[in-house]
Amino acid sequence: MTPTPPDDTRPLTGSDLDYGPAGDADGTRVVRAGLPAEEPYEPPLPGPVFAAHYHLPGEVEGAPYAYGRDANPTWTRLERAIADLEAPEDPEAEVVVFSSGMGAISAVLLSLTRPGQTVVLPCDGYNLLAALHERLEGFGVRVRTAPTGGDAQLDEVEGARLLWLETPSNPGLDVCDIRRLAQAAHEQGALVAVDNTLATPLGQRPLLLGADISVASGTKALTGHGDVLLGYVATRSPEVAAAVRAWRKTVGAIPGPMEAWLAHRSLATLEVRTRRQAGNALAVAEALAARPEVSDVRHPGLTDDPAHALASHQMSRYGCVVSFTLPDQAHANRFLARLRLVGDATSFGGVRSTAERRGRWGGDPVPEGFVRLSVGVEDSADLVRDIRRALDASAAPESGAVADGLGGGV
């Protein structure tokens, strides 16, 4: 089972940028995205601006900064940087940053729909979509659902206002054809939003594949250090951008300037982090697939994965998450407790590897022994060795707290 990674070095088609020519490769782009013009003796990335208000002479109209809930120079730089990554060829693309990924998701679903309209959601997506499903129906919005795999949502788009895709899906790692689904939805007059959290803009660019909106939790791989909560909405539509920006202001889902600055700082290493993580994840997935006690190993980079053929055409790298199933809950808990290099924690995309038995949260339609593993930037041989050792050690039940999953992890 030999993985075939896509070509991560292909040139981008971009517009002329302040810092360099069009077509800069991703590794160059992420280092300089959103930076202001160089000034003598000034830092390349200015520090965070802490301000609840600004000096505001005259009228408000046309003022770039008037009040801290509306805008902040630190957000502006981050928004420009992410826009350059999500749509490098389109200088008109806009990004609106939020205090969390759920803030961004909620802004799209709740600001762009009205009672009597229809939204199509994946039934196997991020588990808090279920809460938004209920909220939408409470507001009089009709909700249809279908799985991600096999482009099953295609059968539900007729008459819809908004089609929401999540690809690869979390936690099952199924993939759908963004271009095909977007075309079908647009024929129905529907907007198309894609949750791009797992792929990141360096792994997949939904706006270039026909989607109207790309949404992500910046908490995950975008920032990559497990120390920032952040979300964003990217779009080429001024109307969509205005709607979600107004929603952010109304509900106050604004990021702190320190969080925005930390996120921008972290972008500089996004290419090297995600490239290393993708390679490590493939090595881990191969090692897991060779184990008899492990079933249903999923990673889009594995050549025999059901999503591989589509992912290889749609994604430029396959991501850091591997999912698999152990025989039961107790077995999964024993495995997690015996890992040395992999922390027992939720979330994914960080530089340090983490894993969890996903069923402990409820809400995800997964077996009790299902494990979601986020692969970090550690040495791949060390990670594989640690995982094999933990699998060996967890093969048989033992007495005591460790066997019950109480002896390790967070």
Short mmCIF file of C-alpha atoms in Angstrom, two decimals:
data_model
loop_
_atom_site.label_atom_id
_atom_site.label_comp_id
_atom_site.label_asym_id
_atom_site.label_seq_id
_atom_site.Cartn_x
_atom_site.Cartn_y
_atom_site.Cartn_z
CA MET A 1 0.00 0.00 0.00
CA THR A 2 2.22 2.81 -1.27
CA PRO A 3 0.82 6.33 -0.93
CA THR A 4 1.20 8.68 -3.86
CA PRO A 5 1.35 12.24 -2.61
CA PRO A 6 0.20 14.95 -5.00
CA ASP A 7 2.54 17.53 -6.45
CA ASP A 8 2.86 20.19 -3.75
CA THR A 9 5.34 22.24 -5.76
CA ARG A 10 3.17 23.17 -8.72
CA PRO A 11 3.10 26.95 -9.34
CA LEU A 12 0.07 28.96 -8.32
CA THR A 13 -1.76 31.31 -10.66
CA GLY A 14 -1.91 34.51 -8.65
CA SER A 15 -2.40 38.22 -9.14
CA ASP A 16 0.45 40.67 -8.71
CA LEU A 17 1.15 41.15 -5.02
CA ASP A 18 2.78 44.00 -3.13
CA TYR A 19 5.55 41.70 -1.95
CA GLY A 20 6.38 39.87 -5.14
CA PRO A 21 5.37 38.62 -8.58
CA ALA A 22 2.37 36.53 -9.43
CA GLY A 23 2.85 32.79 -9.20
CA ASP A 24 4.83 32.64 -5.97
CA ALA A 25 4.77 29.10 -4.60
CA ASP A 26 2.88 28.37 -1.40
CA GLY A 27 6.02 28.21 0.71
CA THR A 28 6.85 31.78 -0.29
CA ARG A 29 3.29 33.03 -0.18
CA VAL A 30 2.58 31.98 3.41
CA VAL A 31 5.72 33.65 4.72
CA ARG A 32 4.77 37.04 3.30
CA ALA A 33 0.97 36.99 3.09
CA GLY A 34 -0.71 40.02 4.58
CA LEU A 35 2.48 41.82 5.57
CA PRO A 36 2.54 45.62 5.17
CA ALA A 37 5.04 47.36 2.95
CA GLU A 38 8.51 47.33 4.46
CA GLU A 39 9.44 50.38 6.50
CA PRO A 40 12.93 51.14 7.82
CA TYR A 41 13.38 49.96 11.40
CA GLU A 42 9.84 48.59 11.67
CA PRO A 43 9.04 44.90 12.31
CA PRO A 44 7.87 42.82 9.33
CA LEU A 45 4.67 41.92 11.21
CA PRO A 46 3.57 44.78 13.48
CA GLY A 47 2.40 43.82 16.93
CA PRO A 48 -1.25 43.49 17.92
CA VAL A 49 -3.32 46.65 18.16
CA PHE A 50 -5.25 46.77 21.42
CA ALA A 51 -8.04 49.31 20.99
CA ALA A 52 -11.69 49.51 21.95
CA HIS A 53 -12.00 52.82 20.11
CA TYR A 54 -9.98 55.01 17.76
CA HIS A 55 -9.59 58.76 17.26
CA LEU A 56 -12.49 59.53 14.95
CA PRO A 57 -12.60 63.08 13.58
CA GLY A 58 -15.61 64.05 11.49
CA GLU A 59 -18.14 61.58 10.15
CA VAL A 60 -18.04 57.80 10.50
CA GLU A 61 -18.60 57.02 6.82
CA GLY A 62 -15.36 56.04 5.15
CA ALA A 63 -13.40 55.71 8.38
CA PRO A 64 -11.30 52.53 8.23
CA TYR A 65 -11.35 52.14 12.02
CA ALA A 66 -14.02 53.61 14.24
CA TYR A 67 -14.85 51.15 17.00
CA GLY A 68 -13.24 47.95 18.21
CA ARG A 69 -16.20 45.71 17.48
CA ASP A 70 -16.20 46.72 13.81
CA ALA A 71 -12.58 46.43 12.75
CA ASN A 72 -9.01 46.25 13.97
CA PRO A 73 -5.74 46.72 12.01
CA THR A 74 -4.49 43.36 13.31
CA TRP A 75 -7.58 41.61 11.93
CA THR A 76 -7.18 43.44 8.64
CA ARG A 77 -3.68 42.10 8.08
CA LEU A 78 -4.78 38.55 8.94
CA GLU A 79 -7.83 38.78 6.70
CA ARG A 80 -5.69 39.92 3.78
CA ALA A 81 -3.26 37.08 4.41
CA ILE A 82 -5.93 34.38 4.47
CA ALA A 83 -7.64 35.82 1.39
CA ASP A 84 -4.35 35.54 -0.46
CA LEU A 85 -4.14 31.86 0.49
CA GLU A 86 -7.77 30.95 -0.24
CA ALA A 87 -7.93 32.77 -3.59
CA PRO A 88 -4.41 33.73 -4.68
CA GLU A 89 -5.51 34.74 -8.18
CA ASP A 90 -8.31 37.06 -7.03
CA PRO A 91 -7.42 40.33 -5.29
CA GLU A 92 -11.13 41.02 -4.76
CA ALA A 93 -11.67 38.00 -2.50
CA GLU A 94 -12.62 38.93 1.06
CA VAL A 95 -12.13 37.24 4.42
CA VAL A 96 -13.95 37.91 7.68
CA VAL A 97 -12.30 36.51 10.81
CA PHE A 98 -14.22 35.34 13.87
CA SER A 99 -13.53 34.38 17.45
CA SER A 100 -13.94 30.67 16.64
CA GLY A 101 -14.75 28.26 13.87
CA MET A 102 -18.28 27.91 15.18
CA GLY A 103 -18.63 31.68 15.06
CA ALA A 104 -17.77 31.56 11.36
CA ILE A 105 -20.04 28.58 10.63
CA SER A 106 -22.96 30.14 12.51
CA ALA A 107 -22.49 33.45 10.70
CA VAL A 108 -22.87 31.79 7.30
CA LEU A 109 -25.80 29.54 8.15
CA LEU A 110 -27.75 32.08 10.19
CA SER A 111 -27.10 35.27 8.22
CA LEU A 112 -27.71 33.89 4.74
CA THR A 113 -30.93 31.94 5.31
CA ARG A 114 -34.51 32.95 6.09
CA PRO A 115 -37.65 31.13 7.27
CA GLY A 116 -39.10 28.95 4.53
CA GLN A 117 -35.76 28.46 2.77
CA THR A 118 -33.89 25.15 2.58
CA VAL A 119 -30.37 24.29 3.70
CA VAL A 120 -28.60 21.02 2.83
CA LEU A 121 -26.13 19.78 5.45
CA PRO A 122 -23.91 16.70 5.63
CA CYS A 123 -25.22 14.14 8.11
CA ASP A 124 -21.66 13.01 8.87
CA GLY A 125 -20.00 16.37 9.42
CA TYR A 126 -18.67 18.14 12.50
CA ASN A 127 -20.88 17.16 15.40
CA LEU A 128 -21.96 20.70 16.33
CA LEU A 129 -23.71 20.95 12.98
CA ALA A 130 -26.46 18.97 14.69
CA ALA A 131 -27.03 21.84 17.11
CA LEU A 132 -27.18 24.30 14.23
CA HIS A 133 -29.58 21.96 12.42
CA GLU A 134 -31.97 22.27 15.37
CA ARG A 135 -31.45 26.04 15.58
CA LEU A 136 -32.19 26.51 11.88
CA GLU A 137 -35.37 24.49 12.10
CA GLY A 138 -36.38 26.51 15.14
CA PHE A 139 -36.10 29.62 12.98
CA GLY A 140 -38.30 28.07 10.30
CA VAL A 141 -35.54 27.00 7.92
CA ARG A 142 -36.00 23.59 6.33
CA VAL A 143 -32.98 21.29 6.65
CA ARG A 144 -32.14 18.28 4.52
CA THR A 145 -29.17 16.01 5.18
CA ALA A 146 -27.16 13.42 3.29
CA PRO A 147 -23.74 11.76 3.68
CA THR A 148 -20.58 13.30 2.26
CA GLY A 149 -19.37 10.21 0.39
CA GLY A 150 -20.63 9.45 -3.10
CA ASP A 151 -21.79 13.06 -3.56
CA ALA A 152 -25.06 12.01 -1.91
CA GLN A 153 -25.99 15.63 -1.19
CA LEU A 154 -26.52 16.00 -4.93
CA ASP A 155 -29.98 14.45 -4.52
CA GLU A 156 -31.02 17.11 -2.00
CA VAL A 157 -30.10 20.41 -3.68
CA GLU A 158 -33.32 21.03 -5.59
CA GLY A 159 -34.86 24.26 -4.38
CA ALA A 160 -32.16 24.84 -1.75
CA ARG A 161 -30.89 28.24 -0.66
CA LEU A 162 -27.57 26.94 0.66
CA LEU A 163 -25.57 23.75 0.23
CA TRP A 164 -23.05 23.08 3.00
CA LEU A 165 -20.18 20.71 2.22
CA GLU A 166 -17.50 19.35 4.51
CA THR A 167 -14.67 17.66 2.67
CA PRO A 168 -12.82 15.75 3.95
CA SER A 169 -15.50 15.15 6.53
CA ASN A 170 -14.74 15.14 10.24
CA PRO A 171 -14.23 12.57 11.63
CA GLY A 172 -14.95 9.97 8.93
CA LEU A 173 -12.68 11.49 6.21
CA ASP A 174 -15.06 11.01 3.31
CA VAL A 175 -14.62 13.32 0.32
CA CYS A 176 -17.13 14.84 -2.08
CA ASP A 177 -16.66 16.50 -5.46
CA ILE A 178 -16.84 20.24 -4.79
CA ARG A 179 -16.89 21.25 -8.45
CA ARG A 180 -19.67 18.83 -9.37
CA LEU A 181 -21.85 19.70 -6.38
CA ALA A 182 -21.28 23.44 -6.79
CA GLN A 183 -22.35 23.31 -10.41
CA ALA A 184 -25.53 21.43 -9.53
CA ALA A 185 -26.34 23.78 -6.66
CA HIS A 186 -25.76 26.89 -8.77
CA GLU A 187 -28.18 25.55 -11.37
CA GLN A 188 -30.76 25.58 -8.56
CA GLY A 189 -29.80 29.11 -7.53
CA ALA A 190 -28.18 27.92 -4.29
CA LEU A 191 -25.07 29.22 -2.60
CA VAL A 192 -22.33 26.69 -1.81
CA ALA A 193 -20.23 26.79 1.35
CA VAL A 194 -17.36 24.39 2.07
CA ASP A 195 -15.88 23.67 5.48
CA ASN A 196 -12.19 23.63 4.57
CA THR A 197 -10.84 23.13 8.10
CA LEU A 198 -9.16 19.79 7.63
CA ALA A 199 -7.60 20.53 4.25
CA THR A 200 -6.47 24.14 4.91
CA PRO A 201 -6.08 26.57 1.97
CA LEU A 202 -2.80 24.87 1.05
CA GLY A 203 -4.49 21.50 0.70
CA GLN A 204 -7.67 22.58 -1.07
CA ARG A 205 -9.09 25.83 -2.44
CA PRO A 206 -12.90 25.61 -2.56
CA LEU A 207 -13.32 29.05 -4.14
CA LEU A 208 -11.22 27.92 -7.10
CA LEU A 209 -13.36 24.78 -7.37
CA GLY A 210 -16.59 26.73 -7.73
CA ALA A 211 -17.78 27.25 -4.16
CA ASP A 212 -19.08 30.64 -3.10
CA ILE A 213 -17.79 30.43 0.46
CA SER A 214 -14.89 28.72 2.21
CA VAL A 215 -15.22 28.43 5.98
CA ALA A 216 -12.68 27.09 8.45
CA SER A 217 -11.74 26.82 12.07
CA GLY A 218 -8.38 28.53 12.37
CA THR A 219 -8.04 26.77 15.72
CA LYS A 220 -6.81 23.67 13.90
CA ALA A 221 -4.03 23.34 11.33
CA LEU A 222 -4.16 26.93 10.11
CA THR A 223 -2.54 28.14 13.34
CA GLY A 224 -1.26 24.71 14.34
CA HIS A 225 -0.06 25.24 17.91
CA GLY A 226 -3.19 24.51 19.94
CA ASP A 227 -3.14 27.95 21.57
CA VAL A 228 -5.63 30.02 19.54
CA LEU A 229 -9.40 29.87 18.97
CA LEU A 230 -10.23 31.44 15.61
CA GLY A 231 -12.45 31.05 12.56
CA TYR A 232 -12.93 32.72 9.20
CA VAL A 233 -15.18 33.04 6.18
CA ALA A 234 -13.65 33.57 2.72
CA THR A 235 -15.71 34.60 -0.29
CA ARG A 236 -15.58 36.37 -3.63
CA SER A 237 -19.08 37.79 -3.11
CA PRO A 238 -19.27 41.32 -1.65
CA GLU A 239 -22.86 40.59 -0.58
CA VAL A 240 -21.88 37.48 1.36
CA ALA A 241 -18.94 39.27 2.96
CA ALA A 242 -21.17 42.15 4.04
CA ALA A 243 -23.76 39.80 5.50
CA VAL A 244 -21.32 37.79 7.61
CA ARG A 245 -19.45 40.92 8.66
CA ALA A 246 -22.71 42.48 9.86
CA TRP A 247 -23.50 39.25 11.72
CA ARG A 248 -20.10 39.35 13.42
CA LYS A 249 -20.75 42.91 14.57
CA THR A 250 -24.29 42.20 15.75
CA VAL A 251 -23.48 39.13 17.83
CA GLY A 252 -20.01 40.31 18.84
CA ALA A 253 -18.18 37.20 17.60
CA ILE A 254 -14.94 39.14 17.18
CA PRO A 255 -11.42 37.78 17.58
CA GLY A 256 -9.08 39.32 20.10
CA PRO A 257 -6.15 41.22 18.60
CA MET A 258 -3.66 38.93 20.33
CA GLU A 259 -5.32 35.84 18.85
CA ALA A 260 -5.37 37.44 15.40
CA TRP A 261 -1.69 38.35 15.67
CA LEU A 262 -0.74 34.85 16.85
CA ALA A 263 -2.66 33.37 13.93
CA HIS A 264 -0.90 35.61 11.42
CA ARG A 265 2.48 34.79 12.93
CA SER A 266 1.68 31.08 12.64
CA LEU A 267 0.83 31.28 8.94
CA ALA A 268 4.52 31.60 8.08
CA THR A 269 5.09 27.93 8.93
CA LEU A 270 1.82 26.60 7.48
CA GLU A 271 3.42 25.14 4.37
CA VAL A 272 6.25 23.33 6.16
CA ARG A 273 3.93 22.13 8.96
CA THR A 274 1.21 20.75 6.71
CA ARG A 275 3.68 19.15 4.31
CA ARG A 276 5.41 17.32 7.16
CA GLN A 277 2.12 16.36 8.80
CA ALA A 278 0.73 14.97 5.56
CA GLY A 279 3.79 12.77 5.07
CA ASN A 280 3.69 11.58 8.66
CA ALA A 281 -0.02 10.83 8.42
CA LEU A 282 0.53 8.60 5.39
CA ALA A 283 3.22 6.65 7.24
CA VAL A 284 0.98 6.24 10.29
CA ALA A 285 -1.99 5.18 8.16
CA GLU A 286 0.08 2.52 6.42
CA ALA A 287 1.31 1.16 9.74
CA LEU A 288 -2.23 1.01 11.14
CA ALA A 289 -3.59 -0.69 8.03
CA ALA A 290 -1.10 -3.53 8.51
CA ARG A 291 -2.44 -4.39 11.98
CA PRO A 292 -5.03 -7.20 12.26
CA GLU A 293 -6.82 -5.64 15.26
CA VAL A 294 -7.31 -2.33 13.43
CA SER A 295 -10.18 -1.91 10.99
CA ASP A 296 -11.55 0.81 8.72
CA VAL A 297 -8.35 2.83 8.45
CA ARG A 298 -9.18 6.06 6.60
CA HIS A 299 -6.83 8.61 5.13
CA PRO A 300 -7.35 10.12 1.65
CA GLY A 301 -3.68 9.59 0.79
CA LEU A 302 -3.86 5.80 0.95
CA THR A 303 -4.19 4.49 -2.59
CA ASP A 304 -6.93 2.03 -1.63
CA ASP A 305 -8.91 4.56 0.41
CA PRO A 306 -12.42 5.09 -1.04
CA ALA A 307 -11.74 8.84 -1.23
CA HIS A 308 -8.28 8.66 -2.80
CA ALA A 309 -9.17 9.00 -6.49
CA LEU A 310 -11.27 12.11 -5.97
CA ALA A 311 -8.95 13.59 -3.35
CA SER A 312 -5.97 13.26 -5.68
CA HIS A 313 -7.72 15.48 -8.22
CA GLN A 314 -9.21 17.97 -5.76
CA MET A 315 -6.60 18.30 -3.03
CA SER A 316 -2.94 19.29 -3.22
CA ARG A 317 -2.16 17.45 0.03
CA TYR A 318 -4.19 14.99 2.06
CA GLY A 319 -4.15 16.35 5.58
CA CYS A 320 -2.96 15.26 8.99
CA VAL A 321 -5.91 13.21 10.28
CA VAL A 322 -6.14 9.42 10.27
CA SER A 323 -9.20 7.59 11.57
CA PHE A 324 -9.51 3.92 12.47
CA THR A 325 -11.47 1.54 14.65
CA LEU A 326 -10.33 -0.78 17.44
CA PRO A 327 -12.50 -3.69 18.60
CA ASP A 328 -14.30 -1.86 21.40
CA GLN A 329 -14.27 1.09 23.79
CA ALA A 330 -12.03 -0.58 26.37
CA HIS A 331 -9.47 -1.55 23.74
CA ALA A 332 -9.38 2.01 22.39
CA ASN A 333 -8.94 3.41 25.90
CA ARG A 334 -6.07 1.03 26.62
CA PHE A 335 -4.38 2.01 23.36
CA LEU A 336 -4.69 5.74 24.07
CA ALA A 337 -3.38 5.31 27.62
CA ARG A 338 -0.23 3.57 26.39
CA LEU A 339 0.82 6.12 23.80
CA ARG A 340 3.93 8.07 24.73
CA LEU A 341 4.26 10.62 21.91
CA VAL A 342 0.56 11.11 21.17
CA GLY A 343 -1.49 13.15 23.62
CA ASP A 344 -5.08 12.23 24.53
CA ALA A 345 -6.88 15.38 23.44
CA THR A 346 -9.60 16.63 21.13
CA SER A 347 -9.05 18.93 18.13
CA PHE A 348 -6.56 18.30 15.32
CA GLY A 349 -3.95 19.98 13.18
CA GLY A 350 -1.39 20.78 15.86
CA VAL A 351 2.37 20.33 15.72
CA ARG A 352 2.08 17.73 18.52
CA SER A 353 0.24 14.52 17.70
CA THR A 354 -3.04 13.90 19.51
CA ALA A 355 -5.71 11.24 19.45
CA GLU A 356 -9.03 10.52 21.07
CA ARG A 357 -11.82 8.00 21.18
CA ARG A 358 -14.29 10.15 19.34
CA GLY A 359 -17.36 8.44 20.76
CA ARG A 360 -16.70 9.89 24.21
CA TRP A 361 -18.31 13.16 23.12
CA GLY A 362 -21.48 11.66 21.69
CA GLY A 363 -23.09 12.99 18.54
CA ASP A 364 -20.78 11.37 16.00
CA PRO A 365 -22.19 8.25 14.28
CA VAL A 366 -19.04 6.19 14.90
CA PRO A 367 -18.29 2.87 16.65
CA GLU A 368 -17.27 2.91 20.30
CA GLY A 369 -13.72 1.90 19.34
CA PHE A 370 -13.35 4.64 16.73
CA VAL A 371 -10.16 6.72 17.11
CA ARG A 372 -9.38 10.02 15.42
CA LEU A 373 -5.64 10.59 15.32
CA SER A 374 -4.14 13.96 14.43
CA VAL A 375 -0.56 13.50 13.27
CA GLY A 376 1.95 16.19 14.20
CA VAL A 377 5.44 17.08 13.03
CA GLU A 378 7.41 14.60 15.13
CA ASP A 379 9.73 12.15 13.44
CA SER A 380 7.57 9.70 11.49
CA ALA A 381 9.58 6.63 12.51
CA ASP A 382 9.21 7.55 16.18
CA LEU A 383 5.46 8.00 15.80
CA VAL A 384 5.01 4.68 14.01
CA ARG A 385 7.12 2.93 16.65
CA ASP A 386 5.08 4.47 19.47
CA ILE A 387 1.77 3.51 17.87
CA ARG A 388 2.87 -0.07 17.22
CA ARG A 389 4.13 -0.40 20.79
CA ALA A 390 0.83 0.95 22.18
CA LEU A 391 -1.14 -1.45 20.00
CA ASP A 392 0.96 -4.37 21.24
CA ALA A 393 0.53 -3.30 24.86
CA SER A 394 -3.23 -2.82 24.56
CA ALA A 395 -3.94 -6.19 22.97
CA ALA A 396 -5.20 -7.82 26.19
CA PRO A 397 -7.26 -6.31 29.05
CA GLU A 398 -5.53 -5.68 32.35
CA SER A 399 -6.82 -4.84 35.79
CA GLY A 400 -6.55 -1.36 37.24
CA ALA A 401 -7.23 2.16 36.20
CA VAL A 402 -5.21 2.02 33.01
CA ALA A 403 -7.41 -0.72 31.59
CA ASP A 404 -10.43 1.50 32.15
CA GLY A 405 -8.80 4.38 30.32
CA LEU A 406 -8.12 6.37 33.49
CA GLY A 407 -4.37 6.10 33.57
CA GLY A 408 -3.29 8.39 30.76
CA GLY A 409 -4.13 11.30 28.54
CA VAL A 410 -5.87 14.55 29.25
#
